[in-house]
Short mmCIF file of C-alpha atoms in Angstrom, two decimals:
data_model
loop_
_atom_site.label_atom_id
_atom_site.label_comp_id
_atom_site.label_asym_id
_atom_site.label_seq_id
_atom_site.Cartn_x
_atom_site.Cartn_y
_atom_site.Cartn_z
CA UNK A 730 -7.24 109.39 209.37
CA UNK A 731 -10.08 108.93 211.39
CA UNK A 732 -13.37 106.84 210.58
CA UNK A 733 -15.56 110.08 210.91
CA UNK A 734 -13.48 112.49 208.38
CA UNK A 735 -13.42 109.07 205.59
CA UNK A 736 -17.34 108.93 206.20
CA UNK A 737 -17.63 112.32 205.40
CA UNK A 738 -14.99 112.43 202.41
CA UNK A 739 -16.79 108.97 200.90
CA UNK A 740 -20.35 111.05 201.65
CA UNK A 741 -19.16 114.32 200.05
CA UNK A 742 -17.66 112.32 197.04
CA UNK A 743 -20.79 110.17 196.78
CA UNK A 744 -22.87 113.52 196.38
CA UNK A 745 -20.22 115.34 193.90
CA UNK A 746 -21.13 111.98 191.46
CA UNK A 747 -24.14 112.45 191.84
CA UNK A 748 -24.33 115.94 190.90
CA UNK A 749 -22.21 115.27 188.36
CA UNK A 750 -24.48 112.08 186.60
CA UNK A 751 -27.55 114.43 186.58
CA UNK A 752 -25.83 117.20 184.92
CA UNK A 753 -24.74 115.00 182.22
CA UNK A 754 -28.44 113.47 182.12
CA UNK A 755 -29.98 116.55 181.85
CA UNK A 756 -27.84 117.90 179.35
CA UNK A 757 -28.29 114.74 177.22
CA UNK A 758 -32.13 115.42 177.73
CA UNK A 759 -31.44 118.58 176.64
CA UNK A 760 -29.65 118.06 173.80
CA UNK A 761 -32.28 115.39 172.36
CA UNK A 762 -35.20 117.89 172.55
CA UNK A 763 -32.83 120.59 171.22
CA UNK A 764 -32.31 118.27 168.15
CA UNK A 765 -35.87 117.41 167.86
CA UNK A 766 -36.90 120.87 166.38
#
């Protein structure tokens, strides 16, 4: 495997848990002001 395609795996997996981590923020956001009313 060649040092270009693991940059761009490790670059495509850092932005998929990224994605992922504000998903699961906002929907924790949105669940607190959903229980607030």
């Amino acid at each position: 495997m060649s040092t270009l395609g693991l940059e761009i795996f490790f670059i495509v997996l850092l932005v998929v848990a990224g994605l992922s981590m504000a998903w699961f923020a906002g929907l924790v956001v949105w669940r607190l002001f959903k229980g607030q009313k």
